mmCIF file of C-alpha atoms and ligand atoms in Angstrom:
data_model
loop_
_atom_site.group_PDB
_atom_site.id
_atom_site.type_symbol
_atom_site.label_atom_id
_atom_site.label_comp_id
_atom_site.label_asym_id
_atom_site.label_seq_id
_atom_site.Cartn_x
_atom_site.Cartn_y
_atom_site.Cartn_z
ATOM 1 C CA UNK A 4 0.000 0.000 0.000
ATOM 2 C CA UNK A 5 1.370 3.379 -1.061
ATOM 3 C CA UNK A 6 -0.034 6.637 0.346
ATOM 4 C CA UNK A 7 0.646 10.126 -1.047
ATOM 5 C CA UNK A 8 -0.346 13.353 0.729
ATOM 6 C CA UNK A 9 -1.758 16.291 -1.245
ATOM 7 C CA UNK A 10 -2.580 18.647 1.619
ATOM 8 C CA UNK A 11 -5.550 19.013 4.004
ATOM 9 C CA UNK A 12 -7.218 15.535 3.973
ATOM 10 C CA UNK A 13 -6.343 14.837 0.316
ATOM 11 C CA UNK A 14 -4.608 11.544 -0.249
ATOM 12 C CA UNK A 15 -3.868 9.116 -3.044
ATOM 13 C CA UNK A 16 -3.735 5.478 -1.993
ATOM 14 C CA UNK A 17 -2.426 2.784 -4.306
ATOM 15 C CA UNK A 18 -3.432 -0.754 -3.431
ATOM 16 C CA UNK A 19 -2.683 -3.628 -5.763
ATOM 17 C CA UNK A 20 -2.546 -1.425 -8.853
ATOM 18 C CA UNK A 21 -5.814 0.370 -8.045
ATOM 19 C CA UNK A 22 -5.825 4.073 -7.242
ATOM 20 C CA UNK A 23 -8.020 5.660 -4.602
ATOM 21 C CA UNK A 24 -8.243 9.417 -4.144
ATOM 22 C CA UNK A 25 -9.504 10.606 -0.751
ATOM 23 C CA UNK A 26 -11.135 14.024 -0.155
ATOM 24 C CA UNK A 27 -9.593 15.907 -3.102
ATOM 25 C CA UNK A 28 -9.104 19.589 -2.232
ATOM 26 C CA UNK A 29 -6.164 20.739 -4.298
ATOM 27 C CA UNK A 30 -7.085 23.578 -6.690
ATOM 28 C CA UNK A 31 -8.431 25.607 -3.767
ATOM 29 C CA UNK A 32 -5.499 24.923 -1.454
ATOM 30 C CA UNK A 33 -2.716 27.529 -1.658
ATOM 31 C CA UNK A 34 -0.282 24.918 -0.305
ATOM 32 C CA UNK A 35 -0.905 22.373 -3.080
ATOM 33 C CA UNK A 36 -2.476 24.076 -6.115
ATOM 34 C CA UNK A 37 0.855 24.861 -7.806
ATOM 35 C CA UNK A 38 2.412 21.504 -6.895
ATOM 36 C CA UNK A 39 -0.250 19.024 -7.971
ATOM 37 C CA UNK A 40 -2.001 18.795 -11.345
ATOM 38 C CA UNK A 41 -5.349 17.166 -10.615
ATOM 39 C CA UNK A 42 -5.614 16.073 -14.273
ATOM 40 C CA UNK A 43 -2.529 13.890 -13.768
ATOM 41 C CA UNK A 44 -4.055 12.019 -10.815
ATOM 42 C CA UNK A 45 -5.089 8.418 -11.384
ATOM 43 C CA UNK A 46 -8.311 7.330 -9.755
ATOM 44 C CA UNK A 47 -10.425 4.196 -9.857
ATOM 45 C CA UNK A 48 -12.313 5.344 -6.755
ATOM 46 C CA UNK A 49 -12.800 8.645 -4.959
ATOM 47 C CA UNK A 50 -13.608 8.327 -1.259
ATOM 48 C CA UNK A 51 -15.295 11.317 0.381
ATOM 49 C CA UNK A 52 -15.535 11.520 4.177
ATOM 50 C CA UNK A 53 -18.097 14.366 4.157
ATOM 51 C CA UNK A 54 -19.473 17.162 1.987
ATOM 52 C CA UNK A 55 -17.438 20.173 3.116
ATOM 53 C CA UNK A 56 -15.684 22.168 0.410
ATOM 54 C CA UNK A 57 -12.211 21.381 1.732
ATOM 55 C CA UNK A 58 -12.937 17.676 1.059
ATOM 56 C CA UNK A 59 -14.946 17.575 -2.179
ATOM 57 C CA UNK A 60 -13.786 20.569 -4.244
ATOM 58 C CA UNK A 61 -11.971 18.590 -6.970
ATOM 59 C CA UNK A 62 -14.021 15.385 -6.813
ATOM 60 C CA UNK A 63 -16.131 16.180 -9.886
ATOM 61 C CA UNK A 64 -13.174 17.208 -12.053
ATOM 62 C CA UNK A 65 -11.208 14.084 -11.128
ATOM 63 C CA UNK A 66 -14.247 11.808 -11.563
ATOM 64 C CA UNK A 67 -14.959 13.340 -14.987
ATOM 65 C CA UNK A 68 -11.348 12.920 -16.029
ATOM 66 C CA UNK A 69 -10.902 9.361 -14.778
ATOM 67 C CA UNK A 70 -14.373 7.812 -14.678
ATOM 68 C CA UNK A 71 -13.737 6.970 -11.016
ATOM 69 C CA UNK A 72 -16.545 5.706 -8.788
ATOM 70 C CA UNK A 73 -17.378 8.065 -5.915
ATOM 71 C CA UNK A 74 -17.742 6.267 -2.576
ATOM 72 C CA UNK A 75 -19.337 8.120 0.314
ATOM 73 C CA UNK A 76 -22.368 8.251 2.544
ATOM 74 C CA UNK A 77 -25.810 7.756 1.007
ATOM 75 C CA UNK A 78 -26.637 11.457 0.670
ATOM 76 C CA UNK A 79 -23.327 12.435 -0.919
ATOM 77 C CA UNK A 80 -23.484 9.438 -3.264
ATOM 78 C CA UNK A 81 -27.016 10.455 -4.321
ATOM 79 C CA UNK A 82 -25.834 14.023 -4.934
ATOM 80 C CA UNK A 83 -23.201 12.810 -7.401
ATOM 81 C CA UNK A 84 -25.383 10.107 -8.949
ATOM 82 C CA UNK A 85 -27.939 12.806 -9.880
ATOM 83 C CA UNK A 86 -25.102 14.597 -11.677
ATOM 84 C CA UNK A 87 -24.384 11.440 -13.691
ATOM 85 C CA UNK A 88 -21.360 10.070 -11.848
ATOM 86 C CA UNK A 89 -20.771 6.429 -10.900
ATOM 87 C CA UNK A 90 -21.250 6.094 -7.174
ATOM 88 C CA UNK A 91 -21.231 3.577 -4.368
ATOM 89 C CA UNK A 92 -23.349 4.642 -1.367
ATOM 90 C CA UNK A 93 -22.470 3.489 2.137
ATOM 91 C CA UNK A 94 -23.509 4.349 5.652
ATOM 92 C CA UNK A 95 -22.069 4.096 9.145
ATOM 93 C CA UNK A 96 -20.964 0.649 10.256
ATOM 94 C CA UNK A 97 -21.240 -0.823 6.774
ATOM 95 C CA UNK A 98 -18.425 -2.563 4.906
ATOM 96 C CA UNK A 99 -17.980 -3.466 1.251
ATOM 97 C CA UNK A 100 -15.408 -5.548 -0.606
ATOM 98 C CA UNK A 101 -14.076 -3.480 -3.490
ATOM 99 C CA UNK A 102 -11.571 -4.755 -6.068
ATOM 100 C CA UNK A 103 -8.676 -3.313 -4.055
ATOM 101 C CA UNK A 104 -9.890 -4.421 -0.628
ATOM 102 C CA UNK A 105 -12.452 -3.849 2.074
ATOM 103 C CA UNK A 106 -13.790 -0.448 3.125
ATOM 104 C CA UNK A 107 -15.794 0.269 6.269
ATOM 105 C CA UNK A 108 -17.524 3.628 6.760
ATOM 106 C CA UNK A 109 -17.176 4.552 10.421
ATOM 107 C CA UNK A 110 -18.453 7.267 12.738
ATOM 108 C CA UNK A 111 -17.085 10.778 12.969
ATOM 109 C CA UNK A 112 -18.255 13.711 15.054
ATOM 110 C CA UNK A 113 -18.453 16.722 12.738
ATOM 111 C CA UNK A 114 -20.955 18.260 10.267
ATOM 112 C CA UNK A 115 -21.441 17.626 6.550
ATOM 113 C CA UNK A 116 -23.252 20.311 4.559
ATOM 114 C CA UNK A 117 -22.422 20.900 0.885
ATOM 115 C CA UNK A 118 -20.958 24.333 0.030
ATOM 116 C CA UNK A 119 -24.466 25.576 -0.931
ATOM 117 C CA UNK A 120 -25.788 24.581 2.498
ATOM 118 C CA UNK A 121 -27.662 21.486 1.300
ATOM 119 C CA UNK A 122 -27.618 18.315 3.380
ATOM 120 C CA UNK A 123 -24.558 16.120 3.018
ATOM 121 C CA UNK A 124 -25.623 13.312 5.323
ATOM 122 C CA UNK A 125 -23.575 12.511 8.396
ATOM 123 C CA UNK A 126 -19.773 12.700 8.265
ATOM 124 C CA UNK A 127 -17.620 9.607 8.547
ATOM 125 C CA UNK A 128 -14.218 8.059 8.317
ATOM 126 C CA UNK A 129 -12.940 4.968 6.519
ATOM 127 C CA UNK A 130 -11.157 1.816 7.599
ATOM 128 C CA UNK A 131 -9.451 0.382 4.523
ATOM 129 C CA UNK A 132 -7.955 -3.115 4.339
ATOM 130 C CA UNK A 133 -5.874 -4.132 1.350
ATOM 131 C CA UNK A 134 -2.644 -5.945 0.557
ATOM 132 C CA UNK A 135 -2.594 -7.247 4.171
ATOM 133 C CA UNK A 136 -2.447 -3.703 5.572
ATOM 134 C CA UNK A 137 -5.177 -1.809 7.387
ATOM 135 C CA UNK A 138 -5.465 1.943 7.727
ATOM 136 C CA UNK A 139 -7.945 4.265 9.417
ATOM 137 C CA UNK A 140 -8.789 7.607 7.837
ATOM 138 C CA UNK A 141 -10.620 9.490 10.561
ATOM 139 C CA UNK A 142 -11.852 12.333 8.368
ATOM 140 C CA UNK A 143 -12.803 15.541 10.139
ATOM 141 C CA UNK A 144 -13.775 14.534 13.639
ATOM 142 C CA UNK A 145 -13.641 15.296 17.302
ATOM 143 C CA UNK A 146 -12.139 12.766 19.626
ATOM 144 C CA UNK A 147 -14.942 10.273 20.182
ATOM 145 C CA UNK A 148 -15.400 7.127 22.237
ATOM 146 C CA UNK A 149 -16.593 5.422 19.036
ATOM 147 C CA UNK A 150 -12.925 5.222 17.998
ATOM 148 C CA UNK A 151 -12.586 2.465 20.605
ATOM 149 C CA UNK A 152 -14.799 0.268 18.406
ATOM 150 C CA UNK A 153 -12.243 0.256 15.580
ATOM 151 C CA UNK A 154 -9.587 -2.034 17.128
ATOM 152 C CA UNK A 155 -12.315 -4.509 18.100
ATOM 153 C CA UNK A 156 -12.533 -5.520 14.440
ATOM 154 C CA UNK A 157 -9.324 -4.229 12.833
ATOM 155 C CA UNK A 158 -5.623 -4.163 13.668
ATOM 156 C CA UNK A 159 -4.347 -0.901 12.271
ATOM 157 C CA UNK A 160 -0.994 -0.366 10.574
ATOM 158 C CA UNK A 161 -1.569 3.390 10.264
ATOM 159 C CA UNK A 162 -4.022 5.960 11.635
ATOM 160 C CA UNK A 163 -4.567 9.091 9.535
ATOM 161 C CA UNK A 164 -5.802 11.687 12.001
ATOM 162 C CA UNK A 165 -6.671 15.396 11.824
ATOM 163 C CA UNK A 166 -4.424 17.429 14.124
ATOM 164 C CA UNK A 167 -5.100 21.066 13.183
ATOM 165 C CA UNK A 168 -7.579 21.835 15.980
ATOM 166 C CA UNK A 169 -10.418 24.410 15.764
ATOM 167 C CA UNK A 170 -12.518 22.430 13.219
ATOM 168 C CA UNK A 171 -11.347 18.962 14.358
ATOM 169 C CA UNK A 172 -9.253 17.307 17.032
ATOM 170 C CA UNK A 173 -6.034 19.034 17.915
ATOM 171 C CA UNK A 174 -2.738 17.395 18.760
ATOM 172 C CA UNK A 175 -3.532 16.437 22.365
ATOM 173 C CA UNK A 176 -6.854 14.797 21.474
ATOM 174 C CA UNK A 177 -5.284 13.085 18.453
ATOM 175 C CA UNK A 178 -2.787 11.448 20.815
ATOM 176 C CA UNK A 179 -5.721 10.109 22.851
ATOM 177 C CA UNK A 180 -7.409 9.025 19.605
ATOM 178 C CA UNK A 181 -4.337 7.023 18.654
ATOM 179 C CA UNK A 182 -4.651 5.255 22.014
ATOM 180 C CA UNK A 183 -8.334 4.577 21.338
ATOM 181 C CA UNK A 184 -7.638 3.037 17.909
ATOM 182 C CA UNK A 185 -4.553 1.224 19.275
ATOM 183 C CA UNK A 186 -2.150 2.493 16.636
ATOM 184 C CA UNK A 187 1.105 4.311 17.393
ATOM 185 C CA UNK A 188 1.929 5.157 13.776
ATOM 186 C CA UNK A 189 0.084 8.327 12.793
ATOM 187 C CA UNK A 190 -0.076 10.400 9.648
ATOM 188 C CA UNK A 191 -1.206 13.893 10.588
ATOM 189 C CA UNK A 192 -3.602 15.718 8.249
ATOM 190 C CA UNK A 193 -5.924 18.759 8.233
ATOM 191 C CA UNK A 194 -3.384 21.352 9.389
ATOM 192 C CA UNK A 195 -1.742 24.547 8.015
ATOM 193 C CA UNK A 196 -4.263 24.993 5.157
ATOM 194 C CA UNK A 197 -5.927 28.019 6.758
ATOM 195 C CA UNK A 198 -4.952 30.378 9.568
ATOM 196 C CA UNK A 199 -7.304 28.644 11.987
ATOM 197 C CA UNK A 200 -5.424 25.351 11.726
ATOM 198 C CA UNK A 201 -1.762 26.340 11.536
ATOM 199 C CA UNK A 202 0.382 24.187 13.816
ATOM 200 C CA UNK A 203 3.942 24.060 15.106
ATOM 201 C CA UNK A 204 5.332 20.943 13.419
ATOM 202 C CA UNK A 205 8.189 20.408 15.872
ATOM 203 C CA UNK A 206 5.905 20.719 18.876
ATOM 204 C CA UNK A 207 3.387 18.305 17.333
ATOM 205 C CA UNK A 208 6.055 15.689 16.624
ATOM 206 C CA UNK A 209 7.578 16.138 20.078
ATOM 207 C CA UNK A 210 4.246 15.628 21.835
ATOM 208 C CA UNK A 211 3.558 12.418 19.921
ATOM 209 C CA UNK A 212 7.137 11.236 20.520
ATOM 210 C CA UNK A 213 6.811 11.845 24.249
ATOM 211 C CA UNK A 214 3.626 9.747 24.201
ATOM 212 C CA UNK A 215 5.597 6.897 22.594
ATOM 213 C CA UNK A 216 4.141 7.486 19.138
ATOM 214 C CA UNK A 217 5.411 8.315 15.685
ATOM 215 C CA UNK A 218 3.725 11.307 14.004
ATOM 216 C CA UNK A 219 4.506 11.712 10.318
ATOM 217 C CA UNK A 220 3.919 15.050 8.598
ATOM 218 C CA UNK A 221 4.453 14.715 4.853
ATOM 219 C CA UNK A 222 5.283 17.415 2.333
ATOM 220 C CA UNK A 223 2.766 17.977 -0.459
ATOM 221 C CA UNK A 224 3.265 15.120 -2.930
ATOM 222 C CA UNK A 225 5.359 13.049 -0.515
ATOM 223 C CA UNK A 226 4.559 9.328 -0.194
ATOM 224 C CA UNK A 227 4.919 6.552 2.340
ATOM 225 C CA UNK A 228 4.714 2.799 1.801
ATOM 226 C CA UNK A 229 3.225 0.281 4.194
HETATM 227 NI NI1 NI B 302 -15.211 19.376 7.522
HETATM 228 MN MN1 MN B 303 -12.235 19.867 6.731
#
């Protein structure tokens, strides 16, 4: 499994030759718009955690360009199906075996309106299993006791957690979240994109290190392999 970071919660995940784009927000992100050409991104699937602009902005352009199937909650899937896109609707607690592996849509504590204010269902995260690796993408969320459910059915190799605070968990709660999901290897996301969520990278890494955990903060376009 290969994971590339494109800023905010935007990721590309390659599993067994299939490409999954998560929460594409690139053309509207000053940190990534000049570094990533969305038309060069490969996508068989686009996974959307919720309907906020900083998670869906480039989904339509990438889906049009690639023919990718959009996977999200029922309301978001319906929204894109009405626009003519291929979709796969899910809802909380449900799993599905895709070509690349298994995806479970799990709880998140956040909101999920579309940019025009219309209803975007309830927000979620994803647990993805493929190539004998399992990752948790929390999406935008507060720290929640529901995270304790995840290790009851999955042994995580990586937890992708928001750490920017204000709109989501901050660093201290993300450390607790990593305890809840029983994973000490964390990829931090959802920071630095706007003034509200700027963080001190050294302090963030130090706090995780002191808690016995490894926080990775990737540059835009940087990849890790599991
Ligand atoms: Ni959000
Ligand atoms: Mn967000």
